[in-house]
CSV table of C-alpha atoms in Angstrom, one decimal:
chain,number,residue,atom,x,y,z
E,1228,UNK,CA,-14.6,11.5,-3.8
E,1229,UNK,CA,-12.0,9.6,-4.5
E,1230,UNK,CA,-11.9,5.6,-6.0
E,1231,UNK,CA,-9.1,2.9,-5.2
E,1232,UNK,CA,-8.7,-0.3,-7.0
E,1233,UNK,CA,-6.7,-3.0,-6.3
E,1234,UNK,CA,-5.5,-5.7,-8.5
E,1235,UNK,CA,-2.6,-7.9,-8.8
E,1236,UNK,CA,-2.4,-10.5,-5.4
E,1237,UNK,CA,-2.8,-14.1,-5.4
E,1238,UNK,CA,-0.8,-17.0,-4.3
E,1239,UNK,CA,3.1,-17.3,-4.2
E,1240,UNK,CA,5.5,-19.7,-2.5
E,1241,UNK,CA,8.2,-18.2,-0.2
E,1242,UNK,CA,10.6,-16.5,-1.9
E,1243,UNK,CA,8.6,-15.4,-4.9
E,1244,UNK,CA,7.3,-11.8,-5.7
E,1245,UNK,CA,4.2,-10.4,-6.5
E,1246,UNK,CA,3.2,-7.0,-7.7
E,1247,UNK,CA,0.4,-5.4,-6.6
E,1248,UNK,CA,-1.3,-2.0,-8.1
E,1249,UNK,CA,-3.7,0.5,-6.9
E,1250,UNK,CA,-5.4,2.9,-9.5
E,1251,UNK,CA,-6.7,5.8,-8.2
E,1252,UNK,CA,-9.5,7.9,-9.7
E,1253,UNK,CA,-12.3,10.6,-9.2
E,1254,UNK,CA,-11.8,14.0,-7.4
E,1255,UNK,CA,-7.4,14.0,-7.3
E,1256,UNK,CA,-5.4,16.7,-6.7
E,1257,UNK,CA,-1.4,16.3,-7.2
E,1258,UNK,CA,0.5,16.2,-3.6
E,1259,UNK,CA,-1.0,13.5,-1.5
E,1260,UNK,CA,0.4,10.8,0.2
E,1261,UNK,CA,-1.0,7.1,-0.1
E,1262,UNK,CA,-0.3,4.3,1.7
E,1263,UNK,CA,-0.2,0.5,1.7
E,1264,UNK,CA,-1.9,-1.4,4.7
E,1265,UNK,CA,-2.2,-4.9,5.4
E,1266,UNK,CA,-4.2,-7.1,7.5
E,1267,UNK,CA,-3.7,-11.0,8.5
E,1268,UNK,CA,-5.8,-12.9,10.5
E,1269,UNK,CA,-6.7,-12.4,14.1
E,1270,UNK,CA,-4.3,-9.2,13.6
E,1271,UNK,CA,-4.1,-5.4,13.6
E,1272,UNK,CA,-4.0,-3.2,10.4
E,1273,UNK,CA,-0.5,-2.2,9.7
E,1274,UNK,CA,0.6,0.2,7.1
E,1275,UNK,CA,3.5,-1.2,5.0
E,1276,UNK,CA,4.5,1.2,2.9
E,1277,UNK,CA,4.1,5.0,2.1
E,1278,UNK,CA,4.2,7.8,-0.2
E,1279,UNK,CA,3.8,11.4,-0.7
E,1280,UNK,CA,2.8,11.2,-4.3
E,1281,UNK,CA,4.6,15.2,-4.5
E,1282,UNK,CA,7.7,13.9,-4.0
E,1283,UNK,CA,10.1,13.3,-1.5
E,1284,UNK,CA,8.7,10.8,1.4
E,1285,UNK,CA,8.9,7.4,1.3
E,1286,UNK,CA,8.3,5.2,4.4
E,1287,UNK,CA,8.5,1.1,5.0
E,1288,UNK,CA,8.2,-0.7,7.9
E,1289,UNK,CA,11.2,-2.7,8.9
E,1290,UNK,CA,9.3,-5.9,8.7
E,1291,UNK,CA,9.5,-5.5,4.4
E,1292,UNK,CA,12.4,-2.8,4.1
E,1293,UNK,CA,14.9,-3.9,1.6
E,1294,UNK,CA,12.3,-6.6,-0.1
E,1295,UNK,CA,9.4,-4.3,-1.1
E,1296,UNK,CA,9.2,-1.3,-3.5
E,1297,UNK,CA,6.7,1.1,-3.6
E,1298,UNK,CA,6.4,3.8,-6.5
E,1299,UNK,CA,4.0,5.3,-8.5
E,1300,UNK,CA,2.8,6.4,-12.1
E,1301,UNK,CA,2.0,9.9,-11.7
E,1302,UNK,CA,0.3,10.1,-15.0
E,1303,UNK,CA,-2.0,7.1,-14.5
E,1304,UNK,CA,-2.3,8.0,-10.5
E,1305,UNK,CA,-1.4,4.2,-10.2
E,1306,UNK,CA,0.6,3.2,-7.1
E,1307,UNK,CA,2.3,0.1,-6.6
E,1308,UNK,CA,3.8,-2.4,-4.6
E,1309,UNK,CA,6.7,-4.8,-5.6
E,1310,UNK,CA,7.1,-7.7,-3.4
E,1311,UNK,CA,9.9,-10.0,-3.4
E,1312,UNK,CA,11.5,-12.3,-1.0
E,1313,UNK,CA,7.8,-12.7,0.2
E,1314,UNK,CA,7.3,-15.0,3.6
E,1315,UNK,CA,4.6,-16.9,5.2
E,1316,UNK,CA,4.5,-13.8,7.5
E,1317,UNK,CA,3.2,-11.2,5.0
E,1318,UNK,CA,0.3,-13.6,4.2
E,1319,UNK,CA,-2.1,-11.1,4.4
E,1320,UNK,CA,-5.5,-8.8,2.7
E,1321,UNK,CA,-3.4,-6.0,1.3
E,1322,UNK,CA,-5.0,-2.5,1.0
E,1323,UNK,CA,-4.4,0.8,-0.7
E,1324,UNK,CA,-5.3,3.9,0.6
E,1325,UNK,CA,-4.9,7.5,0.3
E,1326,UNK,CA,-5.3,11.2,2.0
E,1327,UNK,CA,-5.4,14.5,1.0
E,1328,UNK,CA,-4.8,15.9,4.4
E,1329,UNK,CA,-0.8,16.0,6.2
E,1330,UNK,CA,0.3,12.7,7.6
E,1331,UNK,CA,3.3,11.4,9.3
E,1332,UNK,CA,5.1,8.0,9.2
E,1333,UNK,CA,4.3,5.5,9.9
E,1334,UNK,CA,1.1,5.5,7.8
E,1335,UNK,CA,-2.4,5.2,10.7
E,1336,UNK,CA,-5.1,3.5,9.4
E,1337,UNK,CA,-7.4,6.2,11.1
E,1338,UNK,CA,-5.4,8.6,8.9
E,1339,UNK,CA,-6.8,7.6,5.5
E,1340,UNK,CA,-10.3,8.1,4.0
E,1341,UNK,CA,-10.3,6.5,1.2
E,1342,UNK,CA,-9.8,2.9,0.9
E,1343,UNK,CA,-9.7,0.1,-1.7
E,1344,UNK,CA,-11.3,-2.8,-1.5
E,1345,UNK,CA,-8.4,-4.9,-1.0
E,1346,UNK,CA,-6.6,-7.9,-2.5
E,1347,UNK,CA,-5.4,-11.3,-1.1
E,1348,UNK,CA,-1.7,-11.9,-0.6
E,1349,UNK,CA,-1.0,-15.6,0.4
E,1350,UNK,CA,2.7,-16.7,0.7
E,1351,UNK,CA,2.9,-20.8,1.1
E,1352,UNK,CA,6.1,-22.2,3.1
């Protein structure tokens, strides 16, 4: 079993940046990817932003390339997400997840077994 945390979300107004983290813990194994969702209102859950912890595979969706980072401490099996520019748009429940089994990009919801609990991103205009 594995155990994700979120922490670092809260309330921003456009243009600011947030950082949100994800610490991972319990049964891990090096070489597996993980993957930021989010989920707005009314809407679908969308992955964000990936990684193959291993090395070598990193995947955003167009909707935050070039204003979020994702990276990870491998020692700590923390991930994280930098957010700047942020918009109204990615107002959203932001979630970490991970698998130890192959997955392509863009990250699938259905793909990922182990969820965290989640943590509230609000971007005011």
């Amino acid at each position: 079993q594995v155990q994700l945390v979120e922490s670092g979300g809260g309330s921003v107004q456009a243009g600011g940046s947030l950082r949100l983290s994800c610490a991972a813990s319990g049964d891990i194994f090096s070489g597996y990817y993980r993957g930021w969702f989010r989920q707005a209102p009314g809407k679908e859950r969308e992955g964000v932003a990936g990684i193959y912890t291993g090395g070598g595979s990193i995947y955003y969706a167009d909707s935050v390339k070039g204003r979020f980072t994702i990276s990870q401490d491998n020692t700590k099996n923390t991930l994280f997400l930098q957010m700047n520019s942020l918009k109204p748009e990615d107002t959203a429940m932001y979630y970490c997840a991970a698998t130890f089994s192959y997955t392509t990009w863009p990250p699938v919801s259905s793909d990922f077994p182990y969820w965290g609990q989640g943590t509230q991103v609000t971007v005011s205009s």
